[in-house]
Coordinates of C-alpha atoms in Angstrom, one line a residue:
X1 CA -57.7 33.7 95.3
X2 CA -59.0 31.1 92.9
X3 CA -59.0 33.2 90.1
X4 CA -55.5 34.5 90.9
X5 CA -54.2 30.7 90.8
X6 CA -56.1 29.8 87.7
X7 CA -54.1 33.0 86.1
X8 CA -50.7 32.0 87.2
X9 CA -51.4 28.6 85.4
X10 CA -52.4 29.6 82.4
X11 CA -49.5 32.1 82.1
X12 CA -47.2 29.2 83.0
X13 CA -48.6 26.7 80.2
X14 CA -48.5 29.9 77.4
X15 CA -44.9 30.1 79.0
X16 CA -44.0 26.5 78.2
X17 CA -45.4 26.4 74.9
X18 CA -44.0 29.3 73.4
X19 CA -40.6 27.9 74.6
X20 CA -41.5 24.4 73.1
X21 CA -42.2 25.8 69.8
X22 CA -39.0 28.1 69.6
X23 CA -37.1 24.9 70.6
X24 CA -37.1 23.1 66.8
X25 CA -37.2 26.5 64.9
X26 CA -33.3 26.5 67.0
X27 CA -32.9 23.1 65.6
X28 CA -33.9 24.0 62.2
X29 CA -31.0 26.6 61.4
X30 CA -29.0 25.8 59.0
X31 CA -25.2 26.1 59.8
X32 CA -23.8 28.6 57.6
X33 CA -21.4 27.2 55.1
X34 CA -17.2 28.0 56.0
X35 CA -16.0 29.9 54.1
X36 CA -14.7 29.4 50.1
X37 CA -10.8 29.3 50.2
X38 CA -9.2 30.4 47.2
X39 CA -7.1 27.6 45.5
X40 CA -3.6 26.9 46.3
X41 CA -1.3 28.4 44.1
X42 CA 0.6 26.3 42.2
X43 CA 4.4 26.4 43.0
X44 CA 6.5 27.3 39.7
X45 CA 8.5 24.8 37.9
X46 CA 11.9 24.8 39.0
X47 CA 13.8 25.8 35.8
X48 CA 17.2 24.7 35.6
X49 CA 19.1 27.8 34.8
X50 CA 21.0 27.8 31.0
X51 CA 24.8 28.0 32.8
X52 CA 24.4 25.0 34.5
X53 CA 22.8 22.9 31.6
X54 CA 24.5 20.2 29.2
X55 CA 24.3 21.8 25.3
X56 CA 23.6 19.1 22.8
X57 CA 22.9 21.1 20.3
X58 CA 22.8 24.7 17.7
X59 CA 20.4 25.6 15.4
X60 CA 22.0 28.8 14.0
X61 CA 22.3 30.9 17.2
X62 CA 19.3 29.0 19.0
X63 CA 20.2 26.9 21.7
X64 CA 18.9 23.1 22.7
X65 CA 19.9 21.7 25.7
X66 CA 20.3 18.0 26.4
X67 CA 17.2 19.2 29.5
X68 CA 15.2 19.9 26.9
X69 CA 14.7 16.7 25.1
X70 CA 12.8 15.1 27.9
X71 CA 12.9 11.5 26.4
X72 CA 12.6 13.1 22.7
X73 CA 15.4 12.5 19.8
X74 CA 17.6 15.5 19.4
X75 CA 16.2 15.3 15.8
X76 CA 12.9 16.4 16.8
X77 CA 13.9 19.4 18.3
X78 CA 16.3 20.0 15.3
X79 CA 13.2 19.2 13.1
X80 CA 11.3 22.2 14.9
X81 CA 13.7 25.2 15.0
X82 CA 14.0 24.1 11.5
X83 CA 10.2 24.5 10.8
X84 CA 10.3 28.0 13.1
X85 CA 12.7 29.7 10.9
X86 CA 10.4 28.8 8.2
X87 CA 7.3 30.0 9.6
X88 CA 9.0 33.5 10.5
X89 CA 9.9 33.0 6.5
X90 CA 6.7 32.6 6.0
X91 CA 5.3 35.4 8.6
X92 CA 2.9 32.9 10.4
X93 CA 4.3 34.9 13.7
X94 CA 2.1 37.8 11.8
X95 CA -1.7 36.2 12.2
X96 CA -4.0 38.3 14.6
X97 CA -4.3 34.2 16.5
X98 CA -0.5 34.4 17.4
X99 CA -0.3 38.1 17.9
X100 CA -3.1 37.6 20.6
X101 CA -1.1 35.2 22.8
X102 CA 1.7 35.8 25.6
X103 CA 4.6 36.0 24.6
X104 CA 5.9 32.6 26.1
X105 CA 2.8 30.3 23.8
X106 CA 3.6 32.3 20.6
X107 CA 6.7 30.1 19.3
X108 CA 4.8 26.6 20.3
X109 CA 1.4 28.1 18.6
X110 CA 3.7 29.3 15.7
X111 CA 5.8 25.9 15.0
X112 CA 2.0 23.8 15.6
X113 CA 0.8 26.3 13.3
X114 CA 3.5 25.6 10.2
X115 CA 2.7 21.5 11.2
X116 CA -0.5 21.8 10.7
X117 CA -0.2 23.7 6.9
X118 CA 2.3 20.8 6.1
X119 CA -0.1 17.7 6.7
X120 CA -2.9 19.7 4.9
X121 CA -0.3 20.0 1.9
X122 CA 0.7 16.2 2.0
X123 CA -0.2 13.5 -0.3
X124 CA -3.8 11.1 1.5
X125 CA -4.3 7.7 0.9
X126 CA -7.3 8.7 -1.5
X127 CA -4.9 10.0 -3.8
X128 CA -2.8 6.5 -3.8
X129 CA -4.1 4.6 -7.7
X130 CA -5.0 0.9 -7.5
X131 CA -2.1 0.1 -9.9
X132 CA 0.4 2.2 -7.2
X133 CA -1.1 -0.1 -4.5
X134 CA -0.9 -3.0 -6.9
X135 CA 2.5 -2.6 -7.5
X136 CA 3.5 -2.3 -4.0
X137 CA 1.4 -5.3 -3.2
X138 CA 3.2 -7.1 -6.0
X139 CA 7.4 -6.2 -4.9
X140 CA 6.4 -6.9 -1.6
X141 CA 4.5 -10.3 -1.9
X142 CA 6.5 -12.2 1.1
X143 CA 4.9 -9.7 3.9
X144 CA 1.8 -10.8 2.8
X145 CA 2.5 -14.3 2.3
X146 CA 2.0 -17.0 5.3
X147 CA 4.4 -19.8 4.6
X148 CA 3.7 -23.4 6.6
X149 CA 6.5 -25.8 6.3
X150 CA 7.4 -29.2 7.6
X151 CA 10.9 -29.7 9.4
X152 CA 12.7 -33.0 9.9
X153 CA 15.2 -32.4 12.8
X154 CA 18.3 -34.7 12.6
X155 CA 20.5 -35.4 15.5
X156 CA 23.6 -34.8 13.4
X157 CA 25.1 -33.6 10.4
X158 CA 26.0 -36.6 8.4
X159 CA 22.1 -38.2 9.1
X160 CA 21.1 -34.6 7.8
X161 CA 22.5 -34.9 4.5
X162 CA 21.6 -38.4 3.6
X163 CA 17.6 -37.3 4.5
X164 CA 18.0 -34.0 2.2
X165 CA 19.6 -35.8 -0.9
X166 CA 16.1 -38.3 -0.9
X167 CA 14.3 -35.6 0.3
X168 CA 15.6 -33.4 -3.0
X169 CA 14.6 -37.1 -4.8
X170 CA 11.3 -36.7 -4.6
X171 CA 11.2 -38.7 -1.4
X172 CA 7.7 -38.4 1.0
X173 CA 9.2 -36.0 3.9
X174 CA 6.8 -38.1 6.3
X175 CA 7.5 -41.6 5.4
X176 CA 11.5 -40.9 5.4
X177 CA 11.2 -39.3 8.5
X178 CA 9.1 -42.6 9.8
X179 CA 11.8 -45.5 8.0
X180 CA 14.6 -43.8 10.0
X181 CA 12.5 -43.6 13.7
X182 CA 11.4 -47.4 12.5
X183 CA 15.3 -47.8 12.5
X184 CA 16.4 -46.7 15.7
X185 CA 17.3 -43.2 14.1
X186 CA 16.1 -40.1 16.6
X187 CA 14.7 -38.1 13.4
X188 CA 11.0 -36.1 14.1
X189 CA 8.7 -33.9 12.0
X190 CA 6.8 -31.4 12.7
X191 CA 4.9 -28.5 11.2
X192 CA 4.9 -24.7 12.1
X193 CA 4.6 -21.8 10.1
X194 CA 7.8 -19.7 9.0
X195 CA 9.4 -16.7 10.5
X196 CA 9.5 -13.5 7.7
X197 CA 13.1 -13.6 8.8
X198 CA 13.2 -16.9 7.1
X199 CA 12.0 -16.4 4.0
X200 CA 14.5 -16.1 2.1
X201 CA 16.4 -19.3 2.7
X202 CA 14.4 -20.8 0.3
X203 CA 14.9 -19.7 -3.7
X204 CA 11.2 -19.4 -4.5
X205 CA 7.8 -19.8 -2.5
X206 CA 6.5 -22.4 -3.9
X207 CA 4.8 -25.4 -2.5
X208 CA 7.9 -28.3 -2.3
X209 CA 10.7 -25.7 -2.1
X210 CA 13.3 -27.6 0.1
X211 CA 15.7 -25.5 2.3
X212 CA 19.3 -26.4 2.7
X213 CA 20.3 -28.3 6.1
X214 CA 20.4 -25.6 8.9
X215 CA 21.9 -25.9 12.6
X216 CA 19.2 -26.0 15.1
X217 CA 20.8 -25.7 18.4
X218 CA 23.1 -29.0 18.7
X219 CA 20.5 -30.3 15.9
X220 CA 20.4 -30.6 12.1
X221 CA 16.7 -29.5 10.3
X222 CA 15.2 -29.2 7.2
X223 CA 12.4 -27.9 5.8
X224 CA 10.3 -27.9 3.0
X225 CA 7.3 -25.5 2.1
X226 CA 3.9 -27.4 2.4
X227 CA 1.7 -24.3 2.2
X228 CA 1.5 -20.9 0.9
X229 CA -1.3 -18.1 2.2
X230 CA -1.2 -14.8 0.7
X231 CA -3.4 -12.6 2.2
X232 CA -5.8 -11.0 -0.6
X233 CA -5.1 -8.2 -2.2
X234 CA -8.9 -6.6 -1.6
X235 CA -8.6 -7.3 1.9
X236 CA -5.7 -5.5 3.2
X237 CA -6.1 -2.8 0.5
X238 CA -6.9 -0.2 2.7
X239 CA -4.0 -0.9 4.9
X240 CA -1.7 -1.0 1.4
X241 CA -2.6 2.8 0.7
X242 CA -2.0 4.1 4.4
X243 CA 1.4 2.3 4.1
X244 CA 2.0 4.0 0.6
X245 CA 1.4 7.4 1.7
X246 CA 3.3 7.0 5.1
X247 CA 6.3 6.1 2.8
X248 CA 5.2 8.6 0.1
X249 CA 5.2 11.4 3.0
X250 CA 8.1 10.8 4.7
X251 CA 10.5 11.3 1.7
X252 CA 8.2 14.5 0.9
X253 CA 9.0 15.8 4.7
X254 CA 12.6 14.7 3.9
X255 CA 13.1 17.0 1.4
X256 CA 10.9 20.0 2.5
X257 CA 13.1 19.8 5.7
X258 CA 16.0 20.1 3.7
X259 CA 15.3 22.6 1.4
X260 CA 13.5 25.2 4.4
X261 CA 17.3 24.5 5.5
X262 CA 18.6 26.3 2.2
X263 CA 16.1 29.1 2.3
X264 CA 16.8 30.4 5.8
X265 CA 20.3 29.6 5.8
X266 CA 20.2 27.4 8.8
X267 CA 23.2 26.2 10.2
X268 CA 23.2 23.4 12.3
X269 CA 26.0 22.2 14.6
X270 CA 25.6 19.1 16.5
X271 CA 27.8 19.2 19.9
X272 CA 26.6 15.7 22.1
X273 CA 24.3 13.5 20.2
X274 CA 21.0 13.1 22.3

């Protein structure tokens, strides 16, 4: 009897600890991962069909449509059928890299294409001489020219005139400006630097150039050049032969434009401005 009891124990404690043991291998499967969804296909842009859009444009048979510019000038798009008639001239539309795309890329590839043999064609800055950027510095002196004057402000007309004939005198702009506030007279000066758009009121830039009396609001001023700046030629050099070319380039384009116009015959007709 005892040895049947001692039995029944020990199967009950190899019992329990099998169980306690299978109990964290449970809790040690991993949850299997759900399951990968394919991604949402993206819904096709609506396209507005041709009869019900506004045409702004013709560039011999081809089409533009005032939904097509999408905040871009009419010229642009002009500019581009332009340069695609060109590149068919050309037979760009022939490479083995066009040839190899869908059918919808090719004329994007093909226009990108003729761009990109254009700028490779075009003048750089490198090829600007110092006396070209000289010159240019030279005729165009007054955008590179800071101008600080001094302004007496007069509250009317007649005041205004007496101040700029001893002003024109030779007279101190500082100490004519203090007799008259000594004298009761509501005249001030002050100092600020001038406005390109200013510029020219004045017959040269030189230090003492004396403007004639200008309405300032319901004020009289006048003001004479105290200072002259120009920024130096070596420093802004760089920034002189960028300019060049950008100007250079653009009158280059200009006349490609036209003359690819000539060679295929283009015919534009402008219907709505865009």
């Amino acid at each position: 009897m005892k040895k049947l009891v001692v039995i029944l124990v020990v199967l009950i404690l190899s019992v329990a600890g099998c169980s306690k043991e299978e109990e964290p291998k449970k809790a040690e499967t991993k949850k299997a991962p759900p399951p990968i969804q394919a991604p949402a296909k993206k819904k096709p842009r609506y396209e507005i069909p041709e009869s019900e859009k506004t045409l702004v444009a013709r560039v011999n048979n081809t089409p533009i449509y005032k939904e097509d510019l999408r905040g871009r000038r009419l010229q642009e798009l002009i500019n581009e059928e332009i340069l695609y008639f060109e590149a068919l001239r050309r037979g760009i539309d022939k490479k083995p890299k066009i040839t190899k795309q869908p059918e919808e890329k090719r004329k994007n590839l093909i226009i990108m294409t003729i761009k990109s043999d254009i700028m490779r064609a075009l003048p750089k800055p490198s090829q600007i001489t110092d006396e070209e950027a000289r010159k240019y510095y030279n005729d165009n002196i007054k955008k590179f020219t800071t101008v600080i004057v001094k302004r007496i402000i007069a509250p009317d007309k007649a005041l205004a005139e007496e101040i700029h004939k001893k002003v024109a005198a030779g007279g101190d702009f500082e100490k004519i400006a203090s007799e008259y506030a000594t004298a009761g007279k509501q005249v001030t000066v002050n100092q600020k630097s001038l406005r390109k758009s200013d510029k020219d009121i004045f017959n040269k830039l030189e230090v003492g150039s004396l403007s004639d009396i200008r309405e300032s609001g319901d004020k009289f001023e006048i003001l004479q050049i105290s200072e002259i700046r120009k920024m130096p030629y070596k420093k802004i050099k760089r920034a002189l032969l960028h300019t060049i070319t950008a100007q250079k380039n653009q009158v280059i384009v200009k006349e490609m434009m036209e003359q690819f116009k000539k060679d295929n015959n283009i015919n534009i007709e402008i219907i709505e401005e865009g």
